[in-house]
Short mmCIF file of C-alpha atoms in Angstrom, two decimals:
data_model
loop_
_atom_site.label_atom_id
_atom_site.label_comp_id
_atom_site.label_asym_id
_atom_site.label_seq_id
_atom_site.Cartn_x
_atom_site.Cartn_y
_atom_site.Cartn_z
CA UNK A 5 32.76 -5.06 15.40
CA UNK A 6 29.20 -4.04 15.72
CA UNK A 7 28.08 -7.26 13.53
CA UNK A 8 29.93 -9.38 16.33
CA UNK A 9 28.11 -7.47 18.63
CA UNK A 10 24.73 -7.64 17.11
CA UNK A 11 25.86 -12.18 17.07
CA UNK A 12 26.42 -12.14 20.74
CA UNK A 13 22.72 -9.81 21.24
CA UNK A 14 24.51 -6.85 22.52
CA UNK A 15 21.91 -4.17 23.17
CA UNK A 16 22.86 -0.70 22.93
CA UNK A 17 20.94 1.63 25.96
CA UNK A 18 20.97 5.22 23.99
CA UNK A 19 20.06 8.35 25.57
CA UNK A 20 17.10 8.32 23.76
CA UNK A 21 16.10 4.74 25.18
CA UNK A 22 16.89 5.77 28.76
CA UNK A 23 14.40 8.36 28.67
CA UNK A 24 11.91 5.67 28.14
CA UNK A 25 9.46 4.12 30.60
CA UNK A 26 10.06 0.43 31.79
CA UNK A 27 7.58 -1.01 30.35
CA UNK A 28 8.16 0.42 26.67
CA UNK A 29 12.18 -0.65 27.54
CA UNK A 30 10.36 -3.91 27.96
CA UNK A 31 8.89 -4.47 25.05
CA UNK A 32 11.76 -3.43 22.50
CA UNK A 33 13.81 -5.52 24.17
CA UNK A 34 11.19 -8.12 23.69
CA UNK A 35 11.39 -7.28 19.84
CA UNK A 36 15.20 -7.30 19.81
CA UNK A 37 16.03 -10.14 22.00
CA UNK A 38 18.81 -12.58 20.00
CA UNK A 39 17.29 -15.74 20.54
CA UNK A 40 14.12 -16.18 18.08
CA UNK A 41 12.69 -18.81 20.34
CA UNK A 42 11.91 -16.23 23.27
CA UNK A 43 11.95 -13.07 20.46
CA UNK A 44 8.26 -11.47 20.41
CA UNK A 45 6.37 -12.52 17.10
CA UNK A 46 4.44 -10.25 15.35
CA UNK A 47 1.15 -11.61 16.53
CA UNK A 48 2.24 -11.81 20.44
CA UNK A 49 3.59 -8.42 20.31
CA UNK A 50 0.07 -6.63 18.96
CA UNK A 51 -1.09 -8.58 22.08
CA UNK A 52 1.22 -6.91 24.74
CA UNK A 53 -0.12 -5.29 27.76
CA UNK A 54 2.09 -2.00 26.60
CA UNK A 55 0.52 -1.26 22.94
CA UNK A 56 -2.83 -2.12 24.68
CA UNK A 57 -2.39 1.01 26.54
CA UNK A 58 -2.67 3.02 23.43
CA UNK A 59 -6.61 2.45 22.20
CA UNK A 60 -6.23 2.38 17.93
CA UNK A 61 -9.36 4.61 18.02
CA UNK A 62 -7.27 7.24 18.81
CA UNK A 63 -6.27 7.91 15.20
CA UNK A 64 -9.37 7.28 13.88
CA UNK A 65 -10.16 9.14 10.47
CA UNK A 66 -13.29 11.59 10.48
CA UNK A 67 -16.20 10.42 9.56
CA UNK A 68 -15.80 13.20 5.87
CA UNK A 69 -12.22 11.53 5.45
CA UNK A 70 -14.11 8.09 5.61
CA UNK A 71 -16.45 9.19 2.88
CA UNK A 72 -14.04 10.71 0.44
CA UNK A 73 -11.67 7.45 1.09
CA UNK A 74 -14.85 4.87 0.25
CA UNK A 75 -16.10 7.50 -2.64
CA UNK A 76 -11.83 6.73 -3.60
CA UNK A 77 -12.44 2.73 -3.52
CA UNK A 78 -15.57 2.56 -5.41
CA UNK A 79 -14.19 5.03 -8.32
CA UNK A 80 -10.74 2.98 -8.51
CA UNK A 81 -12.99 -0.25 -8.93
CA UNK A 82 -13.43 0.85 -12.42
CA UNK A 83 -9.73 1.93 -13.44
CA UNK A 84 -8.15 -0.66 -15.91
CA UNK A 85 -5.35 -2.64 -14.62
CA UNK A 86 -2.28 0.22 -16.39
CA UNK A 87 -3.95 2.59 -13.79
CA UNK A 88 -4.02 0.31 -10.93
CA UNK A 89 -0.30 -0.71 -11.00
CA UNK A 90 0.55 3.22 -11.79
CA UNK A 91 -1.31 4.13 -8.86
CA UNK A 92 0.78 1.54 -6.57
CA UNK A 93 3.80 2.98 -8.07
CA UNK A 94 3.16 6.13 -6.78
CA UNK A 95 1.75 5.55 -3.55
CA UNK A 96 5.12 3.38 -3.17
CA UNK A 97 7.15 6.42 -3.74
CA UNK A 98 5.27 8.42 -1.73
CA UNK A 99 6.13 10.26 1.99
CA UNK A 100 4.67 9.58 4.93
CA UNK A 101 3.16 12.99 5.06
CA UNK A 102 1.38 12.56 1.47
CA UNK A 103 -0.10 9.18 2.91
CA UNK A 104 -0.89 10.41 6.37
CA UNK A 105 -4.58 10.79 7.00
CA UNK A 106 -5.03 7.04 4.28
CA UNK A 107 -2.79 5.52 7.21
CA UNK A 108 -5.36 6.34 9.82
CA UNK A 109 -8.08 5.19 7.12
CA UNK A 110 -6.13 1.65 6.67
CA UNK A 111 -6.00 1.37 10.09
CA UNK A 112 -9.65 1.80 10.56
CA UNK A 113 -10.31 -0.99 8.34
CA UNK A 114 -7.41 -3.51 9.82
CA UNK A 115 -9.44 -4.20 12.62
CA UNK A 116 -6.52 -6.50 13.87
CA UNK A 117 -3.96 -4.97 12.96
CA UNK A 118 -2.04 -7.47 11.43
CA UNK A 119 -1.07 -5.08 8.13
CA UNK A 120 -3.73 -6.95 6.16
CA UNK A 121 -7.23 -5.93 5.16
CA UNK A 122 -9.38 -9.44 5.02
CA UNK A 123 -12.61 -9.66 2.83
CA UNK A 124 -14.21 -10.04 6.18
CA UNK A 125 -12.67 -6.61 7.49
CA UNK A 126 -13.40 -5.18 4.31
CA UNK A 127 -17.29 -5.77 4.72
CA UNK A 128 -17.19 -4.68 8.07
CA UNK A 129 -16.00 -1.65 7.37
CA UNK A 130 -18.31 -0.97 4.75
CA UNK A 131 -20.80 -1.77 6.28
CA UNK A 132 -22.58 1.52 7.28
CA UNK A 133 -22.34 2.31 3.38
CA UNK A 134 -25.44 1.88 0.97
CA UNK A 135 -23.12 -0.66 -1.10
CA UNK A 136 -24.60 -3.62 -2.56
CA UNK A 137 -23.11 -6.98 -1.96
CA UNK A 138 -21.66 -7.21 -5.56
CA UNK A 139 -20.02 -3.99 -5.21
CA UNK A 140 -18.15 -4.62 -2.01
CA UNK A 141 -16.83 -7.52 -3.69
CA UNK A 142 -15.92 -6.22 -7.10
CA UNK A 143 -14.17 -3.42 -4.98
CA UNK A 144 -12.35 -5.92 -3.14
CA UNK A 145 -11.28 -7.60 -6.14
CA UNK A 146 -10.18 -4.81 -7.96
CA UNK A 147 -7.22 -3.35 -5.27
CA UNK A 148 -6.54 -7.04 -4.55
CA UNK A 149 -4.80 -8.00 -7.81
CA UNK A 150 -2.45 -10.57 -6.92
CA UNK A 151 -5.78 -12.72 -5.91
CA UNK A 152 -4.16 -12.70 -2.15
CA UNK A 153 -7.40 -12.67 -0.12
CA UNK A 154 -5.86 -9.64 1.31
CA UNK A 155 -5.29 -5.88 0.73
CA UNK A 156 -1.88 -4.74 1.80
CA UNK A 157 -1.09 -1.16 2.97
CA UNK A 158 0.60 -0.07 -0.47
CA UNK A 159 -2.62 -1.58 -2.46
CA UNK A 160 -4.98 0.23 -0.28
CA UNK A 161 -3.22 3.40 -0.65
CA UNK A 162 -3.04 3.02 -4.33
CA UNK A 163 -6.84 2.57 -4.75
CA UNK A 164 -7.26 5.66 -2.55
CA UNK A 165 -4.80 8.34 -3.20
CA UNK A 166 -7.15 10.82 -5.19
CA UNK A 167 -9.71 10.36 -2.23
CA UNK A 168 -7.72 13.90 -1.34
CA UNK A 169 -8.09 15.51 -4.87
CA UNK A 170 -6.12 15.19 -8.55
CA UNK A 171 -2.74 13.50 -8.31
CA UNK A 172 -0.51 16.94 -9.32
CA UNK A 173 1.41 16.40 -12.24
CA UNK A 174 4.89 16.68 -11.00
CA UNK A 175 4.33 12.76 -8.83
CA UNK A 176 2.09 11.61 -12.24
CA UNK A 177 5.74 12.47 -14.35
CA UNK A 178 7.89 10.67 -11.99
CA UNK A 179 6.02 7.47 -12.03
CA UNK A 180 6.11 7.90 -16.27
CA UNK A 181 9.87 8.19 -15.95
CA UNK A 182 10.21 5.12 -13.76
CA UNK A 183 8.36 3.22 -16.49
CA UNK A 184 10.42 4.98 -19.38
CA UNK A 185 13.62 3.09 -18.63
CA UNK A 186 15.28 4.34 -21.73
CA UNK A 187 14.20 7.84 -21.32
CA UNK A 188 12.60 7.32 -24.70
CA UNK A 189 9.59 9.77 -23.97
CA UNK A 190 7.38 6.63 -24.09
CA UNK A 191 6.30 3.12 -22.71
CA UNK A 192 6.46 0.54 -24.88
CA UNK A 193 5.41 -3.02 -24.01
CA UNK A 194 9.28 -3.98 -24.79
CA UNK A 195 10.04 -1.28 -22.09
CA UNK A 196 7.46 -3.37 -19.29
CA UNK A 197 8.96 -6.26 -19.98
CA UNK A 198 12.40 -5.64 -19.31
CA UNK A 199 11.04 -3.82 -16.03
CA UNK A 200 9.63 -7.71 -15.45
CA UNK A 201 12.92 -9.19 -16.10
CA UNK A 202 14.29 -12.41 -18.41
CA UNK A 203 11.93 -15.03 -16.75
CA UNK A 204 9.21 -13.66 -18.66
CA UNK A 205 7.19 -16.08 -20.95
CA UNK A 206 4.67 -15.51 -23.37
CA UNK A 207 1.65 -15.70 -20.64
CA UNK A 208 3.29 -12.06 -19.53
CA UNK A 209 3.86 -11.11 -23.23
CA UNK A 210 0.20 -11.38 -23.81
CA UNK A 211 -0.43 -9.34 -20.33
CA UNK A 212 1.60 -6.68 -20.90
CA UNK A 213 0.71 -6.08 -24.83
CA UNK A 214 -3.37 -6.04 -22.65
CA UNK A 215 -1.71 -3.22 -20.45
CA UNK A 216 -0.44 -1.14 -23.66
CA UNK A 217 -4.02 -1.45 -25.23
CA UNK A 218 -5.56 -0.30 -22.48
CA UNK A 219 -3.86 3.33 -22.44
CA UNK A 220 -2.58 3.68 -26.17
CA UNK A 221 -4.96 5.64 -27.51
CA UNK A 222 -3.42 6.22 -31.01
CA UNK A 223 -2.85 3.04 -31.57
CA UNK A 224 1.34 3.02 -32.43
CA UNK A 225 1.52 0.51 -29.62
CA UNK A 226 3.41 3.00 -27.19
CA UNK A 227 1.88 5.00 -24.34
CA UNK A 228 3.14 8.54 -24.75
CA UNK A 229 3.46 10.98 -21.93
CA UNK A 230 -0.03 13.11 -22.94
CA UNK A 231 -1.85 9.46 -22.71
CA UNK A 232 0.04 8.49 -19.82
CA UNK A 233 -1.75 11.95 -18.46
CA UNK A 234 -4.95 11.34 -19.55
CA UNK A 235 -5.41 8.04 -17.07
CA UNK A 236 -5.73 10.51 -14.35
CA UNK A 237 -7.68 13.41 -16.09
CA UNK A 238 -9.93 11.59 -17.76
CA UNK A 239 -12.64 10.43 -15.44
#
């Protein structure tokens, strides 16, 4: 019933929507409405007269948060790929209250709020940093791994999260588990690829085994739980 309701663009009025003003009313129901021809987009709705009453300054990080969060970026530029793709693991898993004050920081440096971080937002940001041209761009390149031309929200946390301190060891452990499928007490490059899935060919083969070699320092071609620690200790 509420499927045939949702076809037909029944809106539900809540308490908690009554209680709001008209013009916030307004705009969900400019969000919601069931015809995607006069539906909001994404781009129109940053534009509305409502959110424009709410200056994005307002959350704006202090100026010491800014500093340990660009310190963050130009540390991560030199973590090996394993590390990076760790680190977005965990900042995917974690709360809202863990990722609080790097929301505030992302949004500082999405100037248009669009969820994106451009190169050109990236060196505007940066700008009132003694960074060299070359290192603004290596940084870039090194959260942007998927060659985008863009830093999403997750990547930016990732490249960022120890910009409040060590990692603690109890989120480290739970990112190693994810990766140890088979609860084996180790990653093997057999366990990545079956993380990847079947449509892996030998170009991710070669990848992966690059991944393994970066971490496994003994050489058995596994990455055990003490090495697995050691990405984050060892700096």
């Amino acid at each position: 019933e509420v499927a045939k309701k949702i076809e037909k663009g029944f809106f539900y009025e809540g308490p908690e929507f009554k209680a709001l003003s008209g013009a916030a009313k307004a705009f969900i129901r400019s969000l919601l409405t069931y015809d995607e021809d006069e539906r909001y987009s994404a781009s129109r709705a940053l534009r509305s007269a409502w959110l424009a009453k709410f200056p994005r300054d307002q959350g704006r990080p202090e100026k010491e948060v800014l500093d340990q969060v660009t310190c963050s970026l130009m540390q991560s530029a030199d973590d090996g790929r394993f590390k990076t793709l760790v680190m977005q693991l965990i900042a995917y898993n974690s709360t809202r209250e863990e990722t609080e004050t790097l929301r505030k920081a992302f949004d500082y440096f999405d100037r248009n709020n669009d969820g994106l971080i451009s190169y050109w937002e990236w060196q505007h940001a940066l700008r009132h940093y003694e960074y060299s041209n070359d290192d603004v761009e290596a940084m870039f390149a090194s959260i942007d791994i998927y060659r985008k031309g863009a830093i999403n929200y997750t990547e930016f946390v990732a490249a960022t999260l120890e910009a409040g301190g060590p990692i603690d060891d109890d989120r480290i452990l739970a990112a190693f588990k994810r990766l140890d499928t088979k609860d084996l007490g180790y990653i093997s490059k057999e366990t990545l690829l079956s993380i990847l899935g079947d449509d892996c060919d030998e170009h991710y083969d070669a990848i992966v085994s690059k991944l393994i070699e970066e971490v496994d320092r003994s050489g058995d071609g596994k990455v055990s739980v003490e090495e697995f620690l050691a990405l984050f200790r060892d700096r």
